[in-house]
mmCIF file of C-alpha atoms in Angstrom:
data_model
loop_
_atom_site.group_PDB
_atom_site.id
_atom_site.type_symbol
_atom_site.label_atom_id
_atom_site.label_comp_id
_atom_site.label_asym_id
_atom_site.label_seq_id
_atom_site.Cartn_x
_atom_site.Cartn_y
_atom_site.Cartn_z
ATOM 1 C CA MET N 6 140.525 47.568 156.978
ATOM 2 C CA ARG N 7 139.660 47.723 160.679
ATOM 3 C CA GLU N 8 143.249 48.533 161.537
ATOM 4 C CA TRP N 9 143.311 51.375 159.049
ATOM 5 C CA ILE N 10 140.160 52.875 160.549
ATOM 6 C CA THR N 11 141.648 52.524 164.013
ATOM 7 C CA ALA N 12 144.904 54.143 162.769
ATOM 8 C CA PHE N 13 142.956 57.110 161.372
ATOM 9 C CA PHE N 14 141.179 57.742 164.683
ATOM 10 C CA MET N 15 144.469 57.293 166.526
ATOM 11 C CA ALA N 16 146.024 59.919 164.289
ATOM 12 C CA TRP N 17 143.047 62.166 164.844
ATOM 13 C CA GLY N 18 143.394 61.868 168.612
ATOM 14 C CA MET N 19 147.107 62.562 168.501
ATOM 15 C CA PHE N 20 147.359 65.362 165.920
ATOM 16 C CA LEU N 21 143.996 67.235 166.319
ATOM 17 C CA ALA N 22 142.438 69.175 169.141
ATOM 18 C CA ILE N 23 139.017 68.613 167.594
ATOM 19 C CA PRO N 24 137.195 65.990 169.802
ATOM 20 C CA CYS N 25 137.663 62.586 168.257
ATOM 21 C CA PRO N 26 134.316 60.936 167.457
ATOM 22 C CA CYS N 27 135.672 57.456 168.042
ATOM 23 C CA LYS N 28 138.487 57.075 170.538
ATOM 24 C CA ARG N 29 140.442 53.953 169.779
ATOM 25 C CA TRP N 30 144.001 52.631 170.291
ATOM 26 C CA ASP N 31 145.646 49.537 168.936
ATOM 27 C CA GLU N 32 149.403 49.077 169.066
ATOM 28 C CA ARG N 33 149.213 46.976 165.869
ATOM 29 C CA ALA N 34 147.955 50.028 163.998
ATOM 30 C CA ARG N 35 150.635 52.427 165.267
ATOM 31 C CA GLN N 36 152.778 52.125 162.066
ATOM 32 C CA LYS N 37 149.765 53.043 159.979
ATOM 33 C CA MET N 38 149.139 56.301 161.837
ATOM 34 C CA LEU N 39 151.638 58.267 159.754
ATOM 35 C CA VAL N 40 149.943 57.145 156.541
ATOM 36 C CA CYS N 41 146.705 58.585 157.881
ATOM 37 C CA LEU N 42 148.314 62.005 158.579
ATOM 38 C CA PRO N 43 147.181 63.463 155.167
ATOM 39 C CA LEU N 44 143.609 62.350 155.987
ATOM 40 C CA VAL N 45 143.847 64.300 159.279
ATOM 41 C CA GLY N 46 144.931 67.197 157.020
ATOM 42 C CA LEU N 47 141.701 66.821 155.066
ATOM 43 C CA VAL N 48 139.805 67.299 158.333
ATOM 44 C CA VAL N 49 141.756 70.528 158.984
ATOM 45 C CA GLY N 50 141.292 71.651 155.410
ATOM 46 C CA GLY N 51 137.563 70.858 155.553
ATOM 47 C CA VAL N 52 137.098 72.960 158.658
ATOM 48 C CA TRP N 53 139.208 75.727 157.062
ATOM 49 C CA ALA N 54 137.145 75.737 153.883
ATOM 50 C CA VAL N 55 133.783 75.721 155.737
ATOM 51 C CA LEU N 56 134.922 78.609 157.931
ATOM 52 C CA ALA N 57 135.947 80.565 154.864
ATOM 53 C CA LEU N 58 132.531 79.993 153.348
ATOM 54 C CA LEU N 59 130.716 81.080 156.534
ATOM 55 C CA LEU N 60 132.836 84.191 156.932
ATOM 56 C CA ARG N 61 132.011 85.632 153.567
ATOM 57 C CA GLY N 62 130.626 89.097 154.222
ATOM 58 C CA ALA N 63 132.067 89.260 157.755
ATOM 59 C CA PRO N 64 134.244 92.251 158.816
ATOM 60 C CA VAL N 65 137.661 92.040 157.220
ATOM 61 C CA GLY N 66 139.677 92.088 160.478
ATOM 62 C CA LEU N 67 137.579 89.387 162.124
ATOM 63 C CA ARG N 68 137.553 87.252 159.044
ATOM 64 C CA ALA N 69 141.344 87.512 158.712
ATOM 65 C CA LEU N 70 141.918 86.666 162.372
ATOM 66 C CA LEU N 71 139.715 83.586 162.397
ATOM 67 C CA LEU N 72 141.120 82.272 159.149
ATOM 68 C CA ALA N 73 144.692 82.806 160.271
ATOM 69 C CA VAL N 74 144.275 80.895 163.559
ATOM 70 C CA CYS N 75 141.928 78.161 162.277
ATOM 71 C CA PRO N 76 144.598 75.519 161.476
ATOM 72 C CA TRP N 77 146.359 76.263 164.737
ATOM 73 C CA LEU N 78 143.197 75.856 166.768
ATOM 74 C CA CYS N 79 142.367 72.641 164.994
ATOM 75 C CA THR N 80 145.711 71.160 166.001
ATOM 76 C CA GLY N 81 145.795 72.652 169.461
ATOM 77 C CA PHE N 82 148.902 74.709 168.531
ATOM 78 C CA LEU N 83 150.811 71.405 168.282
ATOM 79 C CA HIS N 84 152.968 72.393 165.327
ATOM 80 C CA LEU N 85 153.570 75.934 166.555
ATOM 81 C CA ASP N 86 155.371 74.461 169.482
ATOM 82 C CA GLY N 87 157.847 72.798 167.115
ATOM 83 C CA TYR N 88 158.116 76.009 165.068
ATOM 84 C CA MET N 89 159.053 78.037 168.115
ATOM 85 C CA ASP N 90 161.541 75.450 169.363
ATOM 86 C CA VAL N 91 163.330 75.276 166.012
ATOM 87 C CA CYS N 92 163.440 79.066 165.696
ATOM 88 C CA ASP N 93 164.919 79.331 169.178
ATOM 89 C CA ALA N 94 167.599 76.767 168.315
ATOM 90 C CA VAL N 95 168.497 77.861 164.823
ATOM 91 C CA LEU N 96 168.430 81.655 165.404
ATOM 92 C CA SER N 97 170.789 81.275 168.357
ATOM 93 C CA ARG N 98 173.514 80.740 165.783
ATOM 94 C CA ARG N 99 175.435 78.576 168.243
ATOM 95 C CA ASP N 100 177.393 75.383 167.540
ATOM 96 C CA LEU N 101 175.502 72.229 166.563
ATOM 97 C CA ALA N 102 175.556 70.608 170.003
ATOM 98 C CA THR N 103 174.174 73.759 171.628
ATOM 99 C CA ARG N 104 171.489 74.141 168.909
ATOM 100 C CA GLN N 105 170.334 70.591 169.549
ATOM 101 C CA LYS N 106 170.292 71.202 173.309
ATOM 102 C CA ILE N 107 168.210 74.383 172.916
ATOM 103 C CA LEU N 108 165.820 72.441 170.681
ATOM 104 C CA LYS N 109 165.019 70.101 173.539
ATOM 105 C CA ASP N 110 164.822 72.911 176.134
ATOM 106 C CA SER N 111 161.237 73.413 177.378
ATOM 107 C CA HIS N 112 161.787 77.102 178.061
ATOM 108 C CA CYS N 113 160.644 79.704 175.567
ATOM 109 C CA GLY N 114 163.393 82.065 174.389
ATOM 110 C CA ALA N 115 163.302 85.526 172.838
ATOM 111 C CA PHE N 116 163.929 84.240 169.318
ATOM 112 C CA ALA N 117 160.860 81.976 169.589
ATOM 113 C CA VAL N 118 158.634 84.830 170.711
ATOM 114 C CA ILE N 119 159.937 87.161 167.939
ATOM 115 C CA ALA N 120 159.458 84.462 165.267
ATOM 116 C CA MET N 121 155.953 83.674 166.546
ATOM 117 C CA VAL N 122 154.915 87.338 166.384
ATOM 118 C CA LEU N 123 156.221 87.650 162.861
ATOM 119 C CA LEU N 124 154.476 84.442 161.802
ATOM 120 C CA ALA N 125 151.098 85.545 163.300
ATOM 121 C CA LEU N 126 151.336 88.978 161.711
ATOM 122 C CA THR N 127 152.219 87.541 158.360
ATOM 123 C CA GLN N 128 149.394 84.982 158.321
ATOM 124 C CA TRP N 129 146.874 87.609 159.480
ATOM 125 C CA ILE N 130 147.976 90.073 156.761
ATOM 126 C CA VAL N 131 147.806 87.332 154.110
ATOM 127 C CA CYS N 132 144.253 86.426 155.206
ATOM 128 C CA GLN N 133 142.976 89.945 154.893
ATOM 129 C CA SER N 134 144.613 90.648 151.534
ATOM 130 C CA VAL N 135 141.616 89.725 149.324
ATOM 131 C CA SER N 136 137.875 89.218 149.399
ATOM 132 C CA LEU N 137 136.841 85.688 150.405
ATOM 133 C CA ASN N 138 134.300 85.640 147.597
ATOM 134 C CA GLU N 139 137.253 85.240 145.212
ATOM 135 C CA ILE N 140 138.975 82.397 147.063
ATOM 136 C CA PRO N 141 138.314 78.857 145.684
ATOM 137 C CA LEU N 142 137.656 76.473 148.563
ATOM 138 C CA LEU N 143 139.096 73.280 147.058
ATOM 139 C CA PRO N 144 142.756 74.357 147.198
ATOM 140 C CA LEU N 145 142.233 75.631 150.822
ATOM 141 C CA ALA N 146 140.839 72.214 151.809
ATOM 142 C CA ALA N 147 143.634 70.337 150.050
ATOM 143 C CA LEU N 148 146.508 72.474 151.366
ATOM 144 C CA PRO N 149 146.770 70.834 154.824
ATOM 145 C CA CYS N 150 146.514 67.412 153.208
ATOM 146 C CA ALA N 151 149.394 68.021 150.833
ATOM 147 C CA VAL N 152 151.622 69.511 153.502
ATOM 148 C CA ARG N 153 150.951 66.622 155.885
ATOM 149 C CA ALA N 154 151.635 64.062 153.156
ATOM 150 C CA ALA N 155 154.999 65.683 152.615
ATOM 151 C CA ALA N 156 155.479 65.668 156.420
ATOM 152 C CA ALA N 157 154.708 61.970 156.679
ATOM 153 C CA LEU N 158 157.180 61.135 153.901
ATOM 154 C CA ALA N 159 159.905 63.250 155.492
ATOM 155 C CA GLY N 160 159.242 61.892 158.969
ATOM 156 C CA SER N 161 159.440 58.277 157.803
ATOM 157 C CA HIS N 162 162.474 58.574 155.502
ATOM 158 C CA LEU N 163 164.835 61.317 156.751
ATOM 159 C CA ARG N 164 167.527 60.445 159.283
ATOM 160 C CA PRO N 165 166.157 61.218 162.737
ATOM 161 C CA LEU N 166 167.866 63.017 165.616
ATOM 162 C CA SER N 167 168.975 60.546 168.249
ATOM 163 C CA THR N 168 166.590 62.247 170.813
ATOM 164 C CA SER N 169 163.621 62.257 168.417
ATOM 165 C CA GLN N 170 160.561 60.036 168.675
ATOM 166 C CA TYR N 171 161.378 59.138 165.082
ATOM 167 C CA ALA N 172 164.571 57.351 166.202
ATOM 168 C CA ALA N 173 162.720 54.252 167.360
ATOM 169 C CA GLN N 174 160.435 54.225 164.316
ATOM 170 C CA PRO N 175 160.924 51.259 161.986
ATOM 171 C CA LYS N 176 161.367 51.858 158.234
ATOM 172 C CA PRO N 177 157.936 51.969 156.605
ATOM 173 C CA PRO N 178 156.786 49.343 154.150
ATOM 174 C CA VAL N 179 156.925 50.231 150.466
ATOM 175 C CA GLY N 180 153.139 50.208 150.290
ATOM 176 C CA HIS N 181 152.861 52.923 152.977
ATOM 177 C CA THR N 182 155.256 55.156 151.054
ATOM 178 C CA ALA N 183 153.377 54.559 147.843
ATOM 179 C CA ALA N 184 150.113 55.478 149.504
ATOM 180 C CA LEU N 185 151.620 58.783 150.821
ATOM 181 C CA VAL N 186 153.015 59.635 147.399
ATOM 182 C CA LEU N 187 149.579 59.016 145.823
ATOM 183 C CA MET N 188 147.814 61.208 148.375
ATOM 184 C CA LEU N 189 150.387 63.978 147.889
ATOM 185 C CA ALA N 190 149.971 63.735 144.089
ATOM 186 C CA ALA N 191 146.159 63.856 144.374
ATOM 187 C CA ALA N 192 146.206 66.837 146.683
ATOM 188 C CA CYS N 193 148.598 68.724 144.375
ATOM 189 C CA VAL N 194 147.133 67.754 140.974
ATOM 190 C CA LEU N 195 143.381 67.784 141.430
ATOM 191 C CA PRO N 196 142.899 71.415 142.577
ATOM 192 C CA PRO N 197 144.617 73.011 139.501
ATOM 193 C CA LEU N 198 142.310 70.975 137.218
ATOM 194 C CA PHE N 199 139.266 72.712 138.743
ATOM 195 C CA CYS N 200 140.638 76.051 140.009
ATOM 196 C CA GLY N 201 143.353 77.140 137.631
ATOM 197 C CA MET N 202 146.371 78.984 138.960
ATOM 198 C CA SER N 203 145.094 79.172 142.495
ATOM 199 C CA GLY N 204 144.827 75.454 142.567
ATOM 200 C CA PHE N 205 148.609 75.150 142.806
ATOM 201 C CA ALA N 206 148.481 76.330 146.445
ATOM 202 C CA PRO N 207 148.794 72.740 147.837
ATOM 203 C CA LEU N 208 151.779 72.144 145.591
ATOM 204 C CA ILE N 209 153.398 75.359 146.820
ATOM 205 C CA GLY N 210 152.562 74.360 150.430
ATOM 206 C CA ALA N 211 154.278 70.967 149.960
ATOM 207 C CA ALA N 212 157.275 72.683 148.304
ATOM 208 C CA GLY N 213 157.454 75.136 151.146
ATOM 209 C CA TYR N 214 157.491 72.300 153.590
ATOM 210 C CA GLY N 215 160.276 70.640 151.671
ATOM 211 C CA LEU N 216 162.439 73.793 151.676
ATOM 212 C CA ALA N 217 161.777 74.457 155.373
ATOM 213 C CA VAL N 218 162.532 70.885 156.428
ATOM 214 C CA TRP N 219 165.714 70.903 154.311
ATOM 215 C CA TYR N 220 166.892 74.090 156.042
ATOM 216 C CA ALA N 221 166.088 72.834 159.588
ATOM 217 C CA PHE N 222 167.538 69.399 158.909
ATOM 218 C CA ARG N 223 170.815 70.919 157.835
ATOM 219 C CA GLN N 224 170.908 73.258 160.830
ATOM 220 C CA LEU N 225 170.089 70.553 163.401
ATOM 221 C CA ASP N 226 171.588 67.535 161.661
ATOM 222 C CA GLY N 227 168.479 65.352 161.851
ATOM 223 C CA MET N 228 164.767 65.022 161.666
ATOM 224 C CA SER N 229 162.357 65.373 164.651
ATOM 225 C CA GLY N 230 158.790 66.184 165.484
ATOM 226 C CA ASP N 231 159.810 69.786 166.188
ATOM 227 C CA VAL N 232 161.539 70.075 162.766
ATOM 228 C CA SER N 233 158.383 68.699 161.103
ATOM 229 C CA GLY N 234 156.161 71.148 162.999
ATOM 230 C CA PHE N 235 158.423 74.033 161.976
ATOM 231 C CA ALA N 236 158.312 73.023 158.297
ATOM 232 C CA LEU N 237 154.582 72.233 158.364
ATOM 233 C CA THR N 238 153.725 75.698 159.770
ATOM 234 C CA LEU N 239 155.756 77.471 157.107
ATOM 235 C CA GLY N 240 154.491 75.168 154.367
ATOM 236 C CA GLU N 241 150.898 76.036 155.183
ATOM 237 C CA LEU N 242 151.732 79.755 155.273
ATOM 238 C CA ALA N 243 153.458 79.466 151.855
ATOM 239 C CA GLY N 244 150.475 77.754 150.287
ATOM 240 C CA LEU N 245 147.983 80.144 151.900
ATOM 241 C CA ALA N 246 149.974 83.128 150.690
ATOM 242 C CA PHE N 247 150.037 81.767 147.189
ATOM 243 C CA LEU N 248 146.338 81.030 147.213
ATOM 244 C CA PHE N 249 145.346 84.484 148.494
ATOM 245 C CA LEU N 250 147.861 86.536 146.531
ATOM 246 C CA THR N 251 147.086 84.911 143.186
ATOM 247 C CA ARG N 252 143.555 86.331 143.621
ATOM 248 C CA TYR N 253 144.783 89.815 144.528
#
C-alpha cells in the first residue's frame, strides 16, 4: 500500500502544477504511476467542480474564461504542449519521417499557434453557453478522471514511437490494466445514474480521447506523450461540450 501512495504523489508531482502536499520518489513505484493517473484526474476534476460552484453568479465572460483555463492551469499547460506539437506535425501534411521530426522539434510553428487559438476560443465559447446553475458537478469532476484512465490504457498498450518515453516502458501487469478499466468504467457509469443525460460527459470525453489518439497514432505511426496530450486535450473538450450543450 505504501508504494501505491508513493506512486500517487509521484504522479501528482509529474502531471500537476498544483503544489504536491507530499513530495516522494521511489523507483520501485514508477510502474504504478500510470495507474494513478485517473486519480490525478480526480484532483483536476475536483478543482474544476469547486470552481464551477464558486463562480455561480459571476459575470459570464469571467466565468467562462476561468472554467476554460482551469484544467490547463492545474496541469501547468503540460498537455497543451503535446497538443500543439501534434498539430504542428500533422497539419504540415508532409511525409511520415518529416512529421515525426516536426513532432520532436522544440520550435512552435504556425499550425500550432492557429490550432491553439481555435482550441482556446472553442473551449471559452462552450463554457459561456449555459448558466452554471444548470450544470451538474459530478460529471464535471469525473470527466478528467475518465479521460486520464483512457490515456493510461493507451499509453501502456499502444505501440510507442521509438523516440517516445513509452519505448522503454515495460508491459504493465494484468492487474494494473484491470484497475484502469475499473476506474474508467466507474467514471463513465456512475455520473449517468445520478445526473441523467449530462452524466454521459465522461464517457464522451473518453470516446473523444480514443478517436483523437487513433487519428494521431495513424498520422505519426506510434504513441508518445505528445500524442497522449493531444488526445487528452480534445477528449476533455468533447466531454465539456457535451456536458454544457446538453443543458442548453
